[in-house]
PDB file of C-alpha atoms in Angstrom:
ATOM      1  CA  UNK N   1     109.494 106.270 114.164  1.00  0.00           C
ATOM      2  CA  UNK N   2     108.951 109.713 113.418  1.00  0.00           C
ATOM      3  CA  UNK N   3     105.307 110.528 111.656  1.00  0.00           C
ATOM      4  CA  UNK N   4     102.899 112.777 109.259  1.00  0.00           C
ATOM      5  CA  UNK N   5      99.421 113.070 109.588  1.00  0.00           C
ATOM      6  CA  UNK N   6      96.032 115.013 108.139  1.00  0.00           C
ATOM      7  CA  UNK N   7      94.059 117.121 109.516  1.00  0.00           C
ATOM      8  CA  UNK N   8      91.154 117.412 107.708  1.00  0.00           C
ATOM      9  CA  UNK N   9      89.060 119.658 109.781  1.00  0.00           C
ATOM     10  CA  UNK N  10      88.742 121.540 106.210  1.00  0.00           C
ATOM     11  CA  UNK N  11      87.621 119.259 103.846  1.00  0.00           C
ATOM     12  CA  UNK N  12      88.214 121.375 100.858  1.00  0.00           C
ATOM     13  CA  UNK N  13      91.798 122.106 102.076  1.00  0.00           C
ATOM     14  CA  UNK N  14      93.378 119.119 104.286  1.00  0.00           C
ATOM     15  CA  UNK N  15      96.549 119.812 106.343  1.00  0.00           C
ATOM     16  CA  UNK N  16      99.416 117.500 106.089  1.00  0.00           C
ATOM     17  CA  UNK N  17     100.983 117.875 110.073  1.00  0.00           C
ATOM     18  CA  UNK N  18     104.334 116.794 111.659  1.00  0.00           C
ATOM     19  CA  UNK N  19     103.060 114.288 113.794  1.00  0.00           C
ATOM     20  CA  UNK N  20      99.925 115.130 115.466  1.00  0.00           C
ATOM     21  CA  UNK N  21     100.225 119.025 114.996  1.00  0.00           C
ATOM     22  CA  UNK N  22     100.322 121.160 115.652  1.00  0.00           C
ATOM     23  CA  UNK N  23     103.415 121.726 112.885  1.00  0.00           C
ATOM     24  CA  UNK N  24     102.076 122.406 109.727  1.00  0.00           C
ATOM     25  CA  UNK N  25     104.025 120.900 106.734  1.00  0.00           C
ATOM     26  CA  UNK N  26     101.613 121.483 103.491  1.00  0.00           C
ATOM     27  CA  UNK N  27      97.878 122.157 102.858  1.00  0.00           C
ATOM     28  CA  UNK N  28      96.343 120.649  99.892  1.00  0.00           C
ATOM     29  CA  UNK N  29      93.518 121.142  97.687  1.00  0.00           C
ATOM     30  CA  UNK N  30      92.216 119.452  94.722  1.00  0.00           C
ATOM     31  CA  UNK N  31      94.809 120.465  91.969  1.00  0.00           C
ATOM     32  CA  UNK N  32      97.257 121.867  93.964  1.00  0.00           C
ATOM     33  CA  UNK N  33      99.357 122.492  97.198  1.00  0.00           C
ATOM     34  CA  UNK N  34     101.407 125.286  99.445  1.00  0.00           C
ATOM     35  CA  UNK N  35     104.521 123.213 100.807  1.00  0.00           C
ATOM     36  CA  UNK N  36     107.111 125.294 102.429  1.00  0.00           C
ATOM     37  CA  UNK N  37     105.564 128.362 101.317  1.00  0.00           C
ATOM     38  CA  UNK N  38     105.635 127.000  97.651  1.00  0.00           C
ATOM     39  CA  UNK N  39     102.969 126.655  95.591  1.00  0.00           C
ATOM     40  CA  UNK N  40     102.544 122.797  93.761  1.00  0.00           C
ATOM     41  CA  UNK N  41     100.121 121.463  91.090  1.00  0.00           C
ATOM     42  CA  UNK N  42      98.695 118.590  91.414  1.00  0.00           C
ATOM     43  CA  UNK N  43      97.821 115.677  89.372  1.00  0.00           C
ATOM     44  CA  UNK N  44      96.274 112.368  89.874  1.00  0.00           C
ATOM     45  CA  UNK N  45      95.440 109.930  87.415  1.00  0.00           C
ATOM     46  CA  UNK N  46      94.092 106.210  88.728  1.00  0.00           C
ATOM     47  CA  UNK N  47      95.543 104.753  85.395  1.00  0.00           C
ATOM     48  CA  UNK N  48      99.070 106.051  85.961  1.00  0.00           C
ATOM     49  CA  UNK N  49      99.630 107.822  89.383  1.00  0.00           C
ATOM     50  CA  UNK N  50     100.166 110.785  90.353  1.00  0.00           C
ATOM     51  CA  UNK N  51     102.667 113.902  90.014  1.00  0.00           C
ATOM     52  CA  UNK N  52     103.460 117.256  92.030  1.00  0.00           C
ATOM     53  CA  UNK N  53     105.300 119.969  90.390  1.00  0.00           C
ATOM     54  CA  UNK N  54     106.792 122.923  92.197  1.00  0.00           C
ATOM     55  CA  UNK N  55     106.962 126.527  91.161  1.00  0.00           C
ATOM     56  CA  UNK N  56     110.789 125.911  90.389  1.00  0.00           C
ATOM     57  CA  UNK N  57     110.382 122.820  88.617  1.00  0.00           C
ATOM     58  CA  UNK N  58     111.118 120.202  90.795  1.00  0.00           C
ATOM     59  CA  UNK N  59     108.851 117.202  89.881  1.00  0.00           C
ATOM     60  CA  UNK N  60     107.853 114.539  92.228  1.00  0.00           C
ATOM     61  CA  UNK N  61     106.074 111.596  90.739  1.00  0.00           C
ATOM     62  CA  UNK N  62     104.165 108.431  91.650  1.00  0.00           C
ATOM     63  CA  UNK N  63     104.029 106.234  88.455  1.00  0.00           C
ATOM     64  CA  UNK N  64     101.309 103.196  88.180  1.00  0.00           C
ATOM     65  CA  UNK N  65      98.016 102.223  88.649  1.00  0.00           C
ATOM     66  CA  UNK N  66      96.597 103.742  91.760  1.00  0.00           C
ATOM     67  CA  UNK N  67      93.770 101.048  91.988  1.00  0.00           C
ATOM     68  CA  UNK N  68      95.726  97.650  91.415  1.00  0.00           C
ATOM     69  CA  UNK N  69      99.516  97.410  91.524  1.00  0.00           C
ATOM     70  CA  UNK N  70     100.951  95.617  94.308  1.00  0.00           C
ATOM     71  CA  UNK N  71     103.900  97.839  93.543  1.00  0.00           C
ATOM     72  CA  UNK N  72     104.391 101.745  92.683  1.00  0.00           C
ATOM     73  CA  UNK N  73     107.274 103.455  91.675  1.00  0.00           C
ATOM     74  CA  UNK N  74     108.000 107.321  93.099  1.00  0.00           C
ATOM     75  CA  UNK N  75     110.402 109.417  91.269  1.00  0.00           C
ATOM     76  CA  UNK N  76     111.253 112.404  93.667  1.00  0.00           C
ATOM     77  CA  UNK N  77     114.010 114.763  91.786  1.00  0.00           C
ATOM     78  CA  UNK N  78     116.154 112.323  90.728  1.00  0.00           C
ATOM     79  CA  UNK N  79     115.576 110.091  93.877  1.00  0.00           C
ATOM     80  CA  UNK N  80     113.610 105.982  93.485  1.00  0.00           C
ATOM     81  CA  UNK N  81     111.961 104.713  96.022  1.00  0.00           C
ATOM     82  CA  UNK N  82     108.956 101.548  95.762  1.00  0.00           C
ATOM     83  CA  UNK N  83     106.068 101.691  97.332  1.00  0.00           C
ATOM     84  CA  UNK N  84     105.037  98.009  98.378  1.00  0.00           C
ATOM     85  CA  UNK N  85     101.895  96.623  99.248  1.00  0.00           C
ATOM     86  CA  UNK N  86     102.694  93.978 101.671  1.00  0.00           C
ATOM     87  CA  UNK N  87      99.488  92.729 102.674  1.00  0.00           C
ATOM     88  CA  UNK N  88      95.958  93.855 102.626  1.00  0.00           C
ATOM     89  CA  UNK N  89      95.723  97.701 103.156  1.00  0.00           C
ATOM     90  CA  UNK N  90      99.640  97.611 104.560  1.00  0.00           C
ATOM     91  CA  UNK N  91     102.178  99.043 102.767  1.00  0.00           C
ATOM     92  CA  UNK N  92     106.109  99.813 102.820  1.00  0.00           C
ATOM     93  CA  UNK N  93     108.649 102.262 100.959  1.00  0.00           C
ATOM     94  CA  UNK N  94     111.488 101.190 100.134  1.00  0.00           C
ATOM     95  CA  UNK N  95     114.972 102.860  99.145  1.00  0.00           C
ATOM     96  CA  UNK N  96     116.889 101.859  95.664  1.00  0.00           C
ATOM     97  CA  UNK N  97     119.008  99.656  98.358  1.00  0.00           C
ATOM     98  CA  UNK N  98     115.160  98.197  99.679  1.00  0.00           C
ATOM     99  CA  UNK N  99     115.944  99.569 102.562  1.00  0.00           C
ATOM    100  CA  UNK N 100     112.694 100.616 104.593  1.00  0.00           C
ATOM    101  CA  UNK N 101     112.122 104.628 104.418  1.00  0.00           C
ATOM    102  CA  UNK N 102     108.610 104.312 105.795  1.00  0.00           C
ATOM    103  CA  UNK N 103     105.123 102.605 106.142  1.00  0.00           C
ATOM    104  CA  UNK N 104     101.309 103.215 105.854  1.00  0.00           C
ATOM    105  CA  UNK N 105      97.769 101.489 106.465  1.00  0.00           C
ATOM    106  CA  UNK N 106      94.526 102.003 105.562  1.00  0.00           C
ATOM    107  CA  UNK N 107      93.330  99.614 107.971  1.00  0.00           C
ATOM    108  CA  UNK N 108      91.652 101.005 111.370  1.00  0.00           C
ATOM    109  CA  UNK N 109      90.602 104.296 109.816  1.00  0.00           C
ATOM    110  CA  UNK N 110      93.951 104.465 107.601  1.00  0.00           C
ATOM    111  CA  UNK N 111      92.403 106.227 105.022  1.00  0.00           C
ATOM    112  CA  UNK N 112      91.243 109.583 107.299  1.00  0.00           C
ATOM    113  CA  UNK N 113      93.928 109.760 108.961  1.00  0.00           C
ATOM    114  CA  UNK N 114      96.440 108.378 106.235  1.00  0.00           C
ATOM    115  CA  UNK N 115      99.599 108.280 109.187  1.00  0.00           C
ATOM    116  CA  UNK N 116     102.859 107.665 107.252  1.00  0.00           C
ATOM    117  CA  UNK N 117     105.675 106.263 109.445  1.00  0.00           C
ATOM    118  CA  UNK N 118     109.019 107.003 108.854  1.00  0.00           C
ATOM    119  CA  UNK N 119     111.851 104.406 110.058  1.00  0.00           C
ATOM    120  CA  UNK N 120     113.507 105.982 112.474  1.00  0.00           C
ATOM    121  CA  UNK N 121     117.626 105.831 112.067  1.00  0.00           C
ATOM    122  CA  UNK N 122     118.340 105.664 115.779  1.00  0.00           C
ATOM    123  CA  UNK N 123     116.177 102.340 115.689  1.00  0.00           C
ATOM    124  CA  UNK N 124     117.508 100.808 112.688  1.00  0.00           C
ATOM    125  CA  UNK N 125     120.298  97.644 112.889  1.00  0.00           C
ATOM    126  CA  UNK N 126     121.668  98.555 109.512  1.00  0.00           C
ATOM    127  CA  UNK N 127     123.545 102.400 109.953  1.00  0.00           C
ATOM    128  CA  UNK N 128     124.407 102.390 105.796  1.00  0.00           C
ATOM    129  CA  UNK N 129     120.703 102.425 105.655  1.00  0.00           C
ATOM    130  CA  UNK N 130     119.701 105.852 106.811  1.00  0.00           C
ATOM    131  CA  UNK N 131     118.070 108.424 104.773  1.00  0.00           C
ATOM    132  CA  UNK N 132     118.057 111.957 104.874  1.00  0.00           C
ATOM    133  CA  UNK N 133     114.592 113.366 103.620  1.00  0.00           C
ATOM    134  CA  UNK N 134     113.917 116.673 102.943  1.00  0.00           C
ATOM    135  CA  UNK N 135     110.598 118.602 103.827  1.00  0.00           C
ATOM    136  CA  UNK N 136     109.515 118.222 100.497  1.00  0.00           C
ATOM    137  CA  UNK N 137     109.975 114.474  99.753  1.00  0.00           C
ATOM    138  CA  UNK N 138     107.954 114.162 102.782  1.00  0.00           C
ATOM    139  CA  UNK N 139     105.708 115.798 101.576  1.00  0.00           C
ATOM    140  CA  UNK N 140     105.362 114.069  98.539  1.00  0.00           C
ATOM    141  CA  UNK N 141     105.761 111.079  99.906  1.00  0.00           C
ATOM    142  CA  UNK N 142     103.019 111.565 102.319  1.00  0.00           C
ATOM    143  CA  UNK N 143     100.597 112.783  99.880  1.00  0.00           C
ATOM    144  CA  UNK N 144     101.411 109.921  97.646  1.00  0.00           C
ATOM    145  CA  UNK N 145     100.386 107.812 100.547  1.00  0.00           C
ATOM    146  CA  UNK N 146      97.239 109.576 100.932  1.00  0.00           C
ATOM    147  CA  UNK N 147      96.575 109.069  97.194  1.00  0.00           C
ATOM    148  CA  UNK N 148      97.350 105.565  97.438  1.00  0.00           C
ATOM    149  CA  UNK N 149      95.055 105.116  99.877  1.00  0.00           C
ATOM    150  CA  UNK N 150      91.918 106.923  98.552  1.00  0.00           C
ATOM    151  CA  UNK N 151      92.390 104.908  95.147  1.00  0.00           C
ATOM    152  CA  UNK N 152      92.055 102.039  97.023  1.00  0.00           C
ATOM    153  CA  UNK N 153      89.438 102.574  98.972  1.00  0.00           C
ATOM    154  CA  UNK N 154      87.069 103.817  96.303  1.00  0.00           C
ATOM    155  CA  UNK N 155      87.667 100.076  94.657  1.00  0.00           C
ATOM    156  CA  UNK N 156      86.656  98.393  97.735  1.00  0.00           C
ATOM    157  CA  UNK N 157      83.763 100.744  98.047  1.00  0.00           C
ATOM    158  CA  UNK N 158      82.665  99.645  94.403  1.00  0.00           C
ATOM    159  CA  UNK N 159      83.017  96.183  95.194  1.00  0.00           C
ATOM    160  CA  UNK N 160      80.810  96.321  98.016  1.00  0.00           C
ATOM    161  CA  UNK N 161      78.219  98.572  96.744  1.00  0.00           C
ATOM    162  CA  UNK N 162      77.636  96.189  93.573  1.00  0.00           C
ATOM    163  CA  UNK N 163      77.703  93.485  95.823  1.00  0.00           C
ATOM    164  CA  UNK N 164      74.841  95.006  98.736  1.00  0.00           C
ATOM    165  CA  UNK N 165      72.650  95.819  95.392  1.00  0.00           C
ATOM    166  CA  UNK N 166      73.452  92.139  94.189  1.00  0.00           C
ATOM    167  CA  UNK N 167      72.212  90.666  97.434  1.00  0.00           C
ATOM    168  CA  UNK N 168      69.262  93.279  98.091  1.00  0.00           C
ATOM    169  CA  UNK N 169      67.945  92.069  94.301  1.00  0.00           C
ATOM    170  CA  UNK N 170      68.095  88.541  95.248  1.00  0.00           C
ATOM    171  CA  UNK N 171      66.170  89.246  98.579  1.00  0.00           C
ATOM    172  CA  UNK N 172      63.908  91.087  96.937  1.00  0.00           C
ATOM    173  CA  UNK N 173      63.216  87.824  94.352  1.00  0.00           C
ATOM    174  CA  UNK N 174      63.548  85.734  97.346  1.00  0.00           C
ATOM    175  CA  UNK N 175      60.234  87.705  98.577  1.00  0.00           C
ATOM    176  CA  UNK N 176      58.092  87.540  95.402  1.00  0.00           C
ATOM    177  CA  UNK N 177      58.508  83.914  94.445  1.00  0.00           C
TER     178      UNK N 177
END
C-alpha cells in the first residue's frame, strides 16, 4: 500500500505528504488549501460534512454527519466512493463496486498523524478492481480522512471530559459526607 501523511510541524498550516515526505501534495489552513498549485476553499460542517472547491470549479464533497455516521458518502467530480467505519476508530473507502480504495485509523495516534492507506493494485486478487486516482482525489480524500478523524475525536474528548468532572463531583461528595 502506497500512503499520505501530515506534517504538522506548522500548526496553522499542516502539510499533507506522499508518504513520509518529503513530497509535498497540499498545505491546508482553516478555510482553505493550495493543492497542485491551486488554490481550494474549504468547508466543514459536523452536521453535514465537508466540501473543497477548486479555483475551476471542481467540487469534492464529504456528505453526513462528521460526529456519528457509521457511513459517509464522498462525491469527488462526478466520482462515489463510502467511507466505512468498520470498527472503533478503523475505517475503509470503498468504490461504487465496494471495492477497497483505501483505509484509515485514529487509533495509536491516528488522529496526528491521520495516515491514509491506499490499496495497492499490484497486491490486490481482484485486477477489475483497480483505481486510478488523481492527485487531487487524494487529496480530498485524505483531507476528508483527516476531517473524519478530528470530528471524532472531539466527541470522545466530550465524553470523557463530562465524565472526569462527573466522577471528580462525586469524589468530592464522597469527601464531605
Amino acid at each position: 500500500m502506497h500512503f499520505t501523511s501530515w506534517d504538522r510541524s506548522d500548526k496553522e498550516r499542516p502539510t499533507l505528504l506522499v508518504g513520509r515526505g518529503p513530497e509535498e501534495l497540499a498545505s491546508f489552513t482553516a478555510s482553505g488549501a493550495e493543492v497542485d498549485s491551486q488554490h481550494w476553499r474549504t468547508e466543514v460542517d459536523e452536521q453535514l460534512g465537508a466540501s473543497a472547491t477548486s479555483d475551476d470549479g471542481r467540487t469534492y464533497r464529504l456528505a453526513g454527519n462528521l460526529k456519528k455516521d457509521k457511513t459517509l458518502q464522498a462525491s469527488l467530480e462526478g466520482r462515489t466512493f463510502s467511507l466505512v467505519n468498520e470498527s472503533g476508530s478503523n475505517w475503509v473507502i470503498f468504490d461504487v463496486n465496494d471495492h477497497k480504495v483505501a483505509q484509515f485509523s485514529g487509533a495509536n495516534n491516528g488522529v496526528r498523524e491521520a495516515i491514509l492507506e491506499f490499496a495497492n493494485d499490484e497486491d490486490d486478487s481482484d485486477p477489475d478492481s483497480a483505481l486510478e486516482l488523481s492527485r487531487q482525489e487524494v487529496a480530498a480524500l485524505s483531507w476528508f480522512s483527516r476531517v473524519v478523524l478530528e470530528n471524532r475525536l472531539s466527541q470522545r474528548s466530550v465524553a470523557i471530559i463530562g465524565t472526569l468532572v462527573l466522577l471528580s463531583a462525586v469524589a468530592v461528595l464522597a469527601v464531605l459526607i
